[in-house]
Amino acid sequence: MNLAASLAAAAAAAAFAAPASAQFAKPEDAIKYRQSAMVVMAHHLGRIGAMVNGRVPYDQQSAVANAEVFATLVKLPWVGFGPGTDKGRETRAKPEIWAEQAKFKEHQDKLQAEAPKLVAAARTNSPETLKVAFGPVAQVCKGCHDTYRKD
Amino acid sequence: MNLAASLAAAAAAAAFAAPASAQFAKPEDAIKYRQSAMVVMAHHLGRIGAMVNGRVPYDQQSAVANAEVFATLVKLPWVGFGPGTDKGRETRAKPEIWAEQAKFKEHQDKLQAEAPKLVAAARTNSPETLKVAFGPVAQVCKGCHDTYRKD
């Protein structure tokens, strides 16, 4: 899709869709968006993971940059889980997401609460502090995936 | 892929790949990453596009939020165009990207120069100013896509 078409699609989405999913023209767009945001988010967290696990040398600048991108991305995917977006494109999202909206949101909130702590930890320039902050973030990811994502 | 596997893959990538593409274990990972970053970036720019084109009501808070996410995302995809990432997964990226690295980088630099102007324009709370700043951003996107992206 070219830019004009993308913009037109976004405009159409906003103009015609129900408010809760107004950002997306079609469920498949919402699914593609949330999956894309997750891919980018996981990549940047993975960069920090490699560092705290000693697979790549510790580098504060990289830790801060990756944590900051992660903290921005961590806010994004959730709008892509609106009503009616349980199907429309291949997805590993379990139906429980839409059946347990409040519980699903708890996971989102936990993750968003941990992200600024990861940024702050990265800024201290202490590999140990970074590792301590990384653990709970990875746990929140895993907890949500174990519950709401198909294998 | 579960989180542990994702982190392991990222670590393996960083440990074994060549420096220029050290962030990715395989070309397909780099391609998936850059495509995902582009999807998220296009979505948020599209939200502003819908606003400046009058398809959705002007809303400063939304304009600023979308411009800020765009300004973060605009820095990301390029690392995914490293050497050897011209194939490995379905991609519309033209071979010219790898043949004309300096020219391709000019487009990236232009886009990254425009993004903060879009954020600043959004913060003025003037729909007209936002529209003026949006134009060049959309032009840079289009210029690069016309040259380096298959139809």
PDB file of C-alpha atoms in Angstrom:
ATOM      1  CA  MET A   1       0.000   0.000   0.000  1.00  0.00           C
ATOM      2  CA  ASN A   2       1.459   3.388  -0.871  1.00  0.00           C
ATOM      3  CA  LEU A   3       1.498   6.322   1.512  1.00  0.00           C
ATOM      4  CA  ALA A   4      -1.588   7.992   0.047  1.00  0.00           C
ATOM      5  CA  ALA A   5      -3.518   4.756   0.333  1.00  0.00           C
ATOM      6  CA  SER A   6      -2.254   4.215   3.875  1.00  0.00           C
ATOM      7  CA  LEU A   7      -3.336   7.678   4.889  1.00  0.00           C
ATOM      8  CA  ALA A   8      -6.674   7.210   3.180  1.00  0.00           C
ATOM      9  CA  ALA A   9      -7.157   3.909   4.994  1.00  0.00           C
ATOM     10  CA  ALA A  10      -6.300   5.477   8.322  1.00  0.00           C
ATOM     11  CA  ALA A  11      -8.691   8.319   7.588  1.00  0.00           C
ATOM     12  CA  ALA A  12     -11.424   5.910   6.563  1.00  0.00           C
ATOM     13  CA  ALA A  13     -10.852   3.910   9.722  1.00  0.00           C
ATOM     14  CA  ALA A  14     -11.186   6.942  11.886  1.00  0.00           C
ATOM     15  CA  ALA A  15     -14.232   8.218  10.028  1.00  0.00           C
ATOM     16  CA  PHE A  16     -16.291   5.053   9.846  1.00  0.00           C
ATOM     17  CA  ALA A  17     -15.284   2.597  12.539  1.00  0.00           C
ATOM     18  CA  ALA A  18     -16.752   2.375  16.005  1.00  0.00           C
ATOM     19  CA  PRO A  19     -15.013   4.581  18.558  1.00  0.00           C
ATOM     20  CA  ALA A  20     -13.281   1.755  20.427  1.00  0.00           C
ATOM     21  CA  SER A  21     -11.427   0.631  17.309  1.00  0.00           C
ATOM     22  CA  ALA A  22     -11.525   3.938  15.469  1.00  0.00           C
ATOM     23  CA  GLN A  23      -7.831   3.803  14.707  1.00  0.00           C
ATOM     24  CA  PHE A  24      -8.187   0.841  12.372  1.00  0.00           C
ATOM     25  CA  ALA A  25     -10.230   0.326   9.222  1.00  0.00           C
ATOM     26  CA  LYS A  26     -10.302  -3.443   9.517  1.00  0.00           C
ATOM     27  CA  PRO A  27      -9.555  -6.007  12.249  1.00  0.00           C
ATOM     28  CA  GLU A  28      -6.588  -7.250  10.192  1.00  0.00           C
ATOM     29  CA  ASP A  29      -5.053  -3.780  10.361  1.00  0.00           C
ATOM     30  CA  ALA A  30      -5.354  -3.766  14.143  1.00  0.00           C
ATOM     31  CA  ILE A  31      -3.805  -7.235  14.359  1.00  0.00           C
ATOM     32  CA  LYS A  32      -0.949  -6.291  12.040  1.00  0.00           C
ATOM     33  CA  TYR A  33      -0.325  -3.126  14.048  1.00  0.00           C
ATOM     34  CA  ARG A  34      -0.231  -4.845  17.434  1.00  0.00           C
ATOM     35  CA  GLN A  35       1.982  -7.646  16.085  1.00  0.00           C
ATOM     36  CA  SER A  36       4.371  -5.096  14.572  1.00  0.00           C
ATOM     37  CA  ALA A  37       4.561  -3.119  17.794  1.00  0.00           C
ATOM     38  CA  MET A  38       5.286  -6.360  19.688  1.00  0.00           C
ATOM     39  CA  VAL A  39       8.075  -7.302  17.255  1.00  0.00           C
ATOM     40  CA  VAL A  40       9.799  -3.954  17.680  1.00  0.00           C
ATOM     41  CA  MET A  41       9.263  -3.978  21.451  1.00  0.00           C
ATOM     42  CA  ALA A  42      10.642  -7.528  21.826  1.00  0.00           C
ATOM     43  CA  HIS A  43      13.677  -6.691  19.736  1.00  0.00           C
ATOM     44  CA  HIS A  44      14.700  -3.780  21.924  1.00  0.00           C
ATOM     45  CA  LEU A  45      14.035  -5.654  25.157  1.00  0.00           C
ATOM     46  CA  GLY A  46      15.999  -8.563  23.721  1.00  0.00           C
ATOM     47  CA  ARG A  47      18.983  -6.265  23.193  1.00  0.00           C
ATOM     48  CA  ILE A  48      18.942  -5.462  26.892  1.00  0.00           C
ATOM     49  CA  GLY A  49      18.395  -9.131  27.720  1.00  0.00           C
ATOM     50  CA  ALA A  50      21.515 -10.071  25.776  1.00  0.00           C
ATOM     51  CA  MET A  51      23.427  -7.496  27.794  1.00  0.00           C
ATOM     52  CA  VAL A  52      22.203  -8.495  31.239  1.00  0.00           C
ATOM     53  CA  ASN A  53      22.783 -12.160  30.392  1.00  0.00           C
ATOM     54  CA  GLY A  54      26.355 -11.404  29.416  1.00  0.00           C
ATOM     55  CA  ARG A  55      25.979 -12.445  25.789  1.00  0.00           C
ATOM     56  CA  VAL A  56      26.945  -8.999  24.546  1.00  0.00           C
ATOM     57  CA  PRO A  57      29.233  -6.537  26.303  1.00  0.00           C
ATOM     58  CA  TYR A  58      27.535  -4.081  28.631  1.00  0.00           C
ATOM     59  CA  ASP A  59      27.136  -0.682  26.996  1.00  0.00           C
ATOM     60  CA  GLN A  60      25.276   2.055  28.828  1.00  0.00           C
ATOM     61  CA  GLN A  61      24.424   4.101  25.758  1.00  0.00           C
ATOM     62  CA  SER A  62      22.885   1.066  24.088  1.00  0.00           C
ATOM     63  CA  ALA A  63      21.065   0.074  27.293  1.00  0.00           C
ATOM     64  CA  VAL A  64      19.501   3.519  27.671  1.00  0.00           C
ATOM     65  CA  ALA A  65      18.574   3.791  23.994  1.00  0.00           C
ATOM     66  CA  ASN A  66      16.952   0.363  23.958  1.00  0.00           C
ATOM     67  CA  ALA A  67      15.145   0.950  27.247  1.00  0.00           C
ATOM     68  CA  GLU A  68      13.779   4.275  25.985  1.00  0.00           C
ATOM     69  CA  VAL A  69      12.482   2.742  22.771  1.00  0.00           C
ATOM     70  CA  PHE A  70      10.990  -0.100  24.811  1.00  0.00           C
ATOM     71  CA  ALA A  71       9.275   2.395  27.122  1.00  0.00           C
ATOM     72  CA  THR A  72       7.672   4.114  24.137  1.00  0.00           C
ATOM     73  CA  LEU A  73       6.643   0.903  22.412  1.00  0.00           C
ATOM     74  CA  VAL A  74       5.178  -0.621  25.550  1.00  0.00           C
ATOM     75  CA  LYS A  75       2.266   1.791  25.350  1.00  0.00           C
ATOM     76  CA  LEU A  76       1.291   0.928  21.804  1.00  0.00           C
ATOM     77  CA  PRO A  77       0.044  -2.601  21.054  1.00  0.00           C
ATOM     78  CA  TRP A  78      -3.014  -2.534  23.311  1.00  0.00           C
ATOM     79  CA  VAL A  79      -5.209  -0.364  21.129  1.00  0.00           C
ATOM     80  CA  GLY A  80      -4.858  -3.131  18.553  1.00  0.00           C
ATOM     81  CA  PHE A  81      -6.765  -5.558  20.801  1.00  0.00           C
ATOM     82  CA  GLY A  82     -10.099  -3.770  20.431  1.00  0.00           C
ATOM     83  CA  PRO A  83     -13.488  -5.454  20.140  1.00  0.00           C
ATOM     84  CA  GLY A  84     -13.730  -7.671  17.069  1.00  0.00           C
ATOM     85  CA  THR A  85      -9.980  -8.006  16.578  1.00  0.00           C
ATOM     86  CA  ASP A  86      -9.806 -11.604  17.776  1.00  0.00           C
ATOM     87  CA  LYS A  87      -9.766 -12.671  14.127  1.00  0.00           C
ATOM     88  CA  GLY A  88      -9.086 -11.190  10.684  1.00  0.00           C
ATOM     89  CA  ARG A  89      -5.452 -12.200  10.282  1.00  0.00           C
ATOM     90  CA  GLU A  90      -3.303 -15.018  11.591  1.00  0.00           C
ATOM     91  CA  THR A  91      -2.882 -14.377  15.298  1.00  0.00           C
ATOM     92  CA  ARG A  92      -1.730 -16.230  18.384  1.00  0.00           C
ATOM     93  CA  ALA A  93      -3.911 -14.090  20.626  1.00  0.00           C
ATOM     94  CA  LYS A  94      -6.229 -16.294  22.695  1.00  0.00           C
ATOM     95  CA  PRO A  95      -9.975 -15.588  22.941  1.00  0.00           C
ATOM     96  CA  GLU A  96      -9.485 -15.115  26.700  1.00  0.00           C
ATOM     97  CA  ILE A  97      -8.118 -11.641  25.940  1.00  0.00           C
ATOM     98  CA  TRP A  98     -11.574 -10.472  24.927  1.00  0.00           C
ATOM     99  CA  ALA A  99     -13.330 -12.509  27.629  1.00  0.00           C
ATOM    100  CA  GLU A 100     -11.114 -11.158  30.442  1.00  0.00           C
ATOM    101  CA  GLN A 101     -10.496  -7.560  29.448  1.00  0.00           C
ATOM    102  CA  ALA A 102      -9.835  -6.362  32.990  1.00  0.00           C
ATOM    103  CA  LYS A 103      -7.325  -9.102  33.708  1.00  0.00           C
ATOM    104  CA  PHE A 104      -5.616  -8.557  30.366  1.00  0.00           C
ATOM    105  CA  LYS A 105      -5.349  -4.875  31.162  1.00  0.00           C
ATOM    106  CA  GLU A 106      -3.676  -5.662  34.488  1.00  0.00           C
ATOM    107  CA  HIS A 107      -0.801  -7.233  32.550  1.00  0.00           C
ATOM    108  CA  GLN A 108      -0.531  -4.154  30.319  1.00  0.00           C
ATOM    109  CA  ASP A 109      -0.521  -1.878  33.321  1.00  0.00           C
ATOM    110  CA  LYS A 110       2.157  -3.913  35.062  1.00  0.00           C
ATOM    111  CA  LEU A 111       4.370  -3.790  31.995  1.00  0.00           C
ATOM    112  CA  GLN A 112       3.891  -0.050  31.617  1.00  0.00           C
ATOM    113  CA  ALA A 113       4.738   0.409  35.283  1.00  0.00           C
ATOM    114  CA  GLU A 114       7.996  -1.554  34.910  1.00  0.00           C
ATOM    115  CA  ALA A 115       9.215   0.172  31.733  1.00  0.00           C
ATOM    116  CA  PRO A 116      10.209   3.518  33.298  1.00  0.00           C
ATOM    117  CA  LYS A 117      12.063   1.603  36.007  1.00  0.00           C
ATOM    118  CA  LEU A 118      14.079  -0.117  33.306  1.00  0.00           C
ATOM    119  CA  VAL A 119      14.941   3.254  31.756  1.00  0.00           C
ATOM    120  CA  ALA A 120      15.948   4.639  35.147  1.00  0.00           C
ATOM    121  CA  ALA A 121      18.060   1.547  35.843  1.00  0.00           C
ATOM    122  CA  ALA A 122      19.822   1.884  32.490  1.00  0.00           C
ATOM    123  CA  ARG A 123      20.638   5.496  33.260  1.00  0.00           C
ATOM    124  CA  THR A 124      22.408   4.559  36.505  1.00  0.00           C
ATOM    125  CA  ASN A 125      25.133   2.928  34.378  1.00  0.00           C
ATOM    126  CA  SER A 126      25.209  -0.099  36.672  1.00  0.00           C
ATOM    127  CA  PRO A 127      24.960  -3.495  34.944  1.00  0.00           C
ATOM    128  CA  GLU A 128      23.734  -4.991  38.233  1.00  0.00           C
ATOM    129  CA  THR A 129      20.951  -2.437  38.586  1.00  0.00           C
ATOM    130  CA  LEU A 130      19.966  -3.011  34.966  1.00  0.00           C
ATOM    131  CA  LYS A 131      19.765  -6.749  35.574  1.00  0.00           C
ATOM    132  CA  VAL A 132      17.588  -6.267  38.643  1.00  0.00           C
ATOM    133  CA  ALA A 133      15.169  -4.076  36.670  1.00  0.00           C
ATOM    134  CA  PHE A 134      15.159  -6.411  33.673  1.00  0.00           C
ATOM    135  CA  GLY A 135      13.908  -9.434  35.608  1.00  0.00           C
ATOM    136  CA  PRO A 136      10.418  -8.180  36.444  1.00  0.00           C
ATOM    137  CA  VAL A 137       9.925  -6.863  32.898  1.00  0.00           C
ATOM    138  CA  ALA A 138      10.736 -10.257  31.419  1.00  0.00           C
ATOM    139  CA  GLN A 139       8.463 -11.896  34.004  1.00  0.00           C
ATOM    140  CA  VAL A 140       5.533  -9.675  33.064  1.00  0.00           C
ATOM    141  CA  CYS A 141       6.063 -10.448  29.372  1.00  0.00           C
ATOM    142  CA  LYS A 142       6.202 -14.164  30.100  1.00  0.00           C
ATOM    143  CA  GLY A 143       3.207 -14.128  32.419  1.00  0.00           C
ATOM    144  CA  CYS A 144       1.012 -12.472  29.827  1.00  0.00           C
ATOM    145  CA  HIS A 145       2.269 -14.668  26.971  1.00  0.00           C
ATOM    146  CA  ASP A 146       1.752 -17.842  29.007  1.00  0.00           C
ATOM    147  CA  THR A 147      -1.837 -16.846  29.699  1.00  0.00           C
ATOM    148  CA  TYR A 148      -2.964 -15.081  26.556  1.00  0.00           C
ATOM    149  CA  ARG A 149      -0.797 -16.284  23.690  1.00  0.00           C
ATOM    150  CA  LYS A 150      -1.106 -19.583  21.828  1.00  0.00           C
ATOM    151  CA  ASP A 151       2.072 -21.675  21.591  1.00  0.00           C
TER     152      ASP A 151
ATOM    153  CA  MET B   1       8.808 -17.949  19.759  1.00  0.00           C
ATOM    154  CA  ASN B   2       8.577 -17.483  23.508  1.00  0.00           C
ATOM    155  CA  LEU B   3      10.378 -14.748  25.375  1.00  0.00           C
ATOM    156  CA  ALA B   4      13.318 -16.894  26.437  1.00  0.00           C
ATOM    157  CA  ALA B   5      13.804 -18.017  22.845  1.00  0.00           C
ATOM    158  CA  SER B   6      13.504 -14.428  21.606  1.00  0.00           C
ATOM    159  CA  LEU B   7      16.112 -13.261  24.061  1.00  0.00           C
ATOM    160  CA  ALA B   8      18.368 -16.175  23.195  1.00  0.00           C
ATOM    161  CA  ALA B   9      18.007 -15.366  19.499  1.00  0.00           C
ATOM    162  CA  ALA B  10      18.821 -11.723  20.108  1.00  0.00           C
ATOM    163  CA  ALA B  11      21.817 -12.735  22.188  1.00  0.00           C
ATOM    164  CA  ALA B  12      22.980 -15.186  19.534  1.00  0.00           C
ATOM    165  CA  ALA B  13      22.585 -12.483  16.918  1.00  0.00           C
ATOM    166  CA  ALA B  14      24.708 -10.091  18.863  1.00  0.00           C
ATOM    167  CA  ALA B  15      27.314 -12.715  19.685  1.00  0.00           C
ATOM    168  CA  PHE B  16      27.830 -14.261  16.269  1.00  0.00           C
ATOM    169  CA  ALA B  17      26.758 -11.907  13.507  1.00  0.00           C
ATOM    170  CA  ALA B  18      28.989  -9.411  11.763  1.00  0.00           C
ATOM    171  CA  PRO B  19      29.137  -6.021  13.486  1.00  0.00           C
ATOM    172  CA  ALA B  20      27.098  -4.175  10.848  1.00  0.00           C
ATOM    173  CA  SER B  21      24.113  -6.448  11.377  1.00  0.00           C
ATOM    174  CA  ALA B  22      24.966  -7.564  14.899  1.00  0.00           C
ATOM    175  CA  GLN B  23      21.467  -6.863  16.139  1.00  0.00           C
ATOM    176  CA  PHE B  24      19.924  -9.656  14.092  1.00  0.00           C
ATOM    177  CA  ALA B  25      20.614 -13.401  14.013  1.00  0.00           C
ATOM    178  CA  LYS B  26      19.279 -13.850  10.501  1.00  0.00           C
ATOM    179  CA  PRO B  27      18.451 -11.566   7.549  1.00  0.00           C
ATOM    180  CA  GLU B  28      14.777 -12.516   7.944  1.00  0.00           C
ATOM    181  CA  ASP B  29      14.814 -11.108  11.478  1.00  0.00           C
ATOM    182  CA  ALA B  30      16.202  -7.815  10.219  1.00  0.00           C
ATOM    183  CA  ILE B  31      13.578  -7.659   7.473  1.00  0.00           C
ATOM    184  CA  LYS B  32      10.752  -8.470   9.891  1.00  0.00           C
ATOM    185  CA  TYR B  33      12.022  -5.827  12.305  1.00  0.00           C
ATOM    186  CA  ARG B  34      12.269  -3.046   9.720  1.00  0.00           C
ATOM    187  CA  GLN B  35       8.859  -3.949   8.265  1.00  0.00           C
ATOM    188  CA  SER B  36       7.308  -3.909  11.734  1.00  0.00           C
ATOM    189  CA  ALA B  37       8.858  -0.553  12.583  1.00  0.00           C
ATOM    190  CA  MET B  38       7.533   0.836   9.278  1.00  0.00           C
ATOM    191  CA  VAL B  39       4.004  -0.467  10.013  1.00  0.00           C
ATOM    192  CA  VAL B  40       3.931   1.226  13.408  1.00  0.00           C
ATOM    193  CA  MET B  41       5.498   4.410  12.050  1.00  0.00           C
ATOM    194  CA  ALA B  42       3.036   4.613   9.135  1.00  0.00           C
ATOM    195  CA  HIS B  43       0.094   4.065  11.442  1.00  0.00           C
ATOM    196  CA  HIS B  44       0.965   6.985  13.687  1.00  0.00           C
ATOM    197  CA  LEU B  45       1.789   9.292  10.794  1.00  0.00           C
ATOM    198  CA  GLY B  46      -1.471   8.209   9.192  1.00  0.00           C
ATOM    199  CA  ARG B  47      -3.351   9.312  12.297  1.00  0.00           C
ATOM    200  CA  ILE B  48      -1.913  12.799  11.868  1.00  0.00           C
ATOM    201  CA  GLY B  49      -2.601  12.647   8.132  1.00  0.00           C
ATOM    202  CA  ALA B  50      -6.262  11.907   8.807  1.00  0.00           C
ATOM    203  CA  MET B  51      -6.360  14.960  11.059  1.00  0.00           C
ATOM    204  CA  VAL B  52      -4.652  17.420   8.712  1.00  0.00           C
ATOM    205  CA  ASN B  53      -6.813  16.195   5.842  1.00  0.00           C
ATOM    206  CA  GLY B  54      -9.944  16.838   7.876  1.00  0.00           C
ATOM    207  CA  ARG B  55     -11.078  13.217   7.961  1.00  0.00           C
ATOM    208  CA  VAL B  56     -10.968  13.134  11.749  1.00  0.00           C
ATOM    209  CA  PRO B  57     -11.494  16.063  14.095  1.00  0.00           C
ATOM    210  CA  TYR B  58      -8.378  17.967  15.093  1.00  0.00           C
ATOM    211  CA  ASP B  59      -7.215  16.991  18.561  1.00  0.00           C
ATOM    212  CA  GLN B  60      -3.975  18.398  19.916  1.00  0.00           C
ATOM    213  CA  GLN B  61      -3.346  15.689  22.470  1.00  0.00           C
ATOM    214  CA  SER B  62      -3.656  13.008  19.802  1.00  0.00           C
ATOM    215  CA  ALA B  63      -1.513  15.013  17.369  1.00  0.00           C
ATOM    216  CA  VAL B  64       1.302  15.395  19.893  1.00  0.00           C
ATOM    217  CA  ALA B  65       1.129  11.765  21.032  1.00  0.00           C
ATOM    218  CA  ASN B  66       1.209  10.456  17.468  1.00  0.00           C
ATOM    219  CA  ALA B  67       3.991  12.838  16.419  1.00  0.00           C
ATOM    220  CA  GLU B  68       6.092  11.795  19.414  1.00  0.00           C
ATOM    221  CA  VAL B  69       5.698   8.102  18.657  1.00  0.00           C
ATOM    222  CA  PHE B  70       6.490   8.828  15.012  1.00  0.00           C
ATOM    223  CA  ALA B  71       9.636  10.729  16.030  1.00  0.00           C
ATOM    224  CA  THR B  72      10.824   7.721  18.050  1.00  0.00           C
ATOM    225  CA  LEU B  73       9.963   5.180  15.379  1.00  0.00           C
ATOM    226  CA  VAL B  74      11.581   7.167  12.598  1.00  0.00           C
ATOM    227  CA  LYS B  75      15.011   6.298  13.972  1.00  0.00           C
ATOM    228  CA  LEU B  76      14.479   2.552  14.014  1.00  0.00           C
ATOM    229  CA  PRO B  77      13.978   0.740  10.714  1.00  0.00           C
ATOM    230  CA  TRP B  78      17.345   1.603   9.137  1.00  0.00           C
ATOM    231  CA  VAL B  79      19.459  -0.818  11.145  1.00  0.00           C
ATOM    232  CA  GLY B  80      17.328  -3.524   9.551  1.00  0.00           C
ATOM    233  CA  PHE B  81      18.697  -2.685   6.095  1.00  0.00           C
ATOM    234  CA  GLY B  82      22.213  -3.975   6.842  1.00  0.00           C
ATOM    235  CA  PRO B  83      24.429  -5.895   4.427  1.00  0.00           C
ATOM    236  CA  GLY B  84      22.862  -9.162   3.296  1.00  0.00           C
ATOM    237  CA  THR B  85      19.319  -8.196   4.261  1.00  0.00           C
ATOM    238  CA  ASP B  86      18.131  -7.712   0.679  1.00  0.00           C
ATOM    239  CA  LYS B  87      16.593 -11.186   0.875  1.00  0.00           C
ATOM    240  CA  GLY B  88      15.567 -13.759   3.480  1.00  0.00           C
ATOM    241  CA  ARG B  89      11.893 -12.888   3.780  1.00  0.00           C
ATOM    242  CA  GLU B  90       9.303 -11.400   1.445  1.00  0.00           C
ATOM    243  CA  THR B  91      10.283  -7.783   0.995  1.00  0.00           C
ATOM    244  CA  ARG B  92       9.466  -4.895  -1.298  1.00  0.00           C
ATOM    245  CA  ALA B  93      12.865  -3.317  -0.695  1.00  0.00           C
ATOM    246  CA  LYS B  94      14.642  -2.758  -4.031  1.00  0.00           C
ATOM    247  CA  PRO B  95      18.272  -3.867  -4.562  1.00  0.00           C
ATOM    248  CA  GLU B  96      19.133  -0.211  -5.183  1.00  0.00           C
ATOM    249  CA  ILE B  97      19.055   0.299  -1.396  1.00  0.00           C
ATOM    250  CA  TRP B  98      22.232  -1.750  -1.042  1.00  0.00           C
ATOM    251  CA  ALA B  99      23.788  -0.352  -4.226  1.00  0.00           C
ATOM    252  CA  GLU B 100      23.191   3.280  -3.256  1.00  0.00           C
ATOM    253  CA  GLN B 101      23.738   3.311   0.496  1.00  0.00           C
ATOM    254  CA  ALA B 102      24.685   6.997   0.664  1.00  0.00           C
ATOM    255  CA  LYS B 103      21.634   8.100  -1.309  1.00  0.00           C
ATOM    256  CA  PHE B 104      19.366   5.838   0.733  1.00  0.00           C
ATOM    257  CA  LYS B 105      20.806   7.342   3.888  1.00  0.00           C
ATOM    258  CA  GLU B 106      20.005  10.851   2.626  1.00  0.00           C
ATOM    259  CA  HIS B 107      16.323   9.921   2.673  1.00  0.00           C
ATOM    260  CA  GLN B 108      16.607   8.584   6.224  1.00  0.00           C
ATOM    261  CA  ASP B 109      18.387  11.731   7.354  1.00  0.00           C
ATOM    262  CA  LYS B 110      15.753  13.950   5.752  1.00  0.00           C
ATOM    263  CA  LEU B 111      12.969  12.064   7.485  1.00  0.00           C
ATOM    264  CA  GLN B 112      14.709  12.234  10.838  1.00  0.00           C
ATOM    265  CA  ALA B 113      15.234  15.962  10.359  1.00  0.00           C
ATOM    266  CA  GLU B 114      11.529  16.507   9.665  1.00  0.00           C
ATOM    267  CA  ALA B 115      10.191  14.434  12.577  1.00  0.00           C
ATOM    268  CA  PRO B 116      11.087  16.862  15.402  1.00  0.00           C
ATOM    269  CA  LYS B 117       9.518  19.675  13.362  1.00  0.00           C
ATOM    270  CA  LEU B 118       6.293  17.688  13.251  1.00  0.00           C
ATOM    271  CA  VAL B 119       6.389  17.258  17.032  1.00  0.00           C
ATOM    272  CA  ALA B 120       7.048  20.971  17.513  1.00  0.00           C
ATOM    273  CA  ALA B 121       4.217  21.842  15.134  1.00  0.00           C
ATOM    274  CA  ALA B 122       1.814  19.555  17.001  1.00  0.00           C
ATOM    275  CA  ARG B 123       2.718  21.251  20.270  1.00  0.00           C
ATOM    276  CA  THR B 124       1.768  24.688  18.914  1.00  0.00           C
ATOM    277  CA  ASN B 125      -1.862  23.523  18.916  1.00  0.00           C
ATOM    278  CA  SER B 126      -2.434  25.065  15.487  1.00  0.00           C
ATOM    279  CA  PRO B 127      -4.026  22.776  12.885  1.00  0.00           C
ATOM    280  CA  GLU B 128      -2.565  24.968  10.145  1.00  0.00           C
ATOM    281  CA  THR B 129       0.961  24.696  11.529  1.00  0.00           C
ATOM    282  CA  LEU B 130       0.530  20.941  11.857  1.00  0.00           C
ATOM    283  CA  LYS B 131      -0.574  20.706   8.237  1.00  0.00           C
ATOM    284  CA  VAL B 132       2.435  22.726   7.067  1.00  0.00           C
ATOM    285  CA  ALA B 133       4.804  20.409   8.950  1.00  0.00           C
ATOM    286  CA  PHE B 134       3.031  17.266   7.775  1.00  0.00           C
ATOM    287  CA  GLY B 135       3.521  18.006   4.069  1.00  0.00           C
ATOM    288  CA  PRO B 136       7.308  17.609   3.923  1.00  0.00           C
ATOM    289  CA  VAL B 137       7.195  14.467   6.072  1.00  0.00           C
ATOM    290  CA  ALA B 138       4.732  12.822   3.694  1.00  0.00           C
ATOM    291  CA  GLN B 139       6.854  13.958   0.749  1.00  0.00           C
ATOM    292  CA  VAL B 140      10.006  12.395   2.182  1.00  0.00           C
ATOM    293  CA  CYS B 141       8.145   9.110   2.792  1.00  0.00           C
ATOM    294  CA  LYS B 142       6.800   9.144  -0.753  1.00  0.00           C
ATOM    295  CA  GLY B 143      10.120  10.082  -2.323  1.00  0.00           C
ATOM    296  CA  CYS B 144      11.903   7.190  -0.669  1.00  0.00           C
ATOM    297  CA  HIS B 145       9.118   4.702  -1.384  1.00  0.00           C
ATOM    298  CA  ASP B 146       8.949   5.753  -5.055  1.00  0.00           C
ATOM    299  CA  THR B 147      12.672   5.156  -5.423  1.00  0.00           C
ATOM    300  CA  TYR B 148      13.402   2.207  -3.174  1.00  0.00           C
ATOM    301  CA  ARG B 149      10.190   0.239  -2.711  1.00  0.00           C
ATOM    302  CA  LYS B 150       8.635  -2.161  -5.220  1.00  0.00           C
ATOM    303  CA  ASP B 151       4.991  -1.521  -6.131  1.00  0.00           C
TER     304      ASP B 151
END
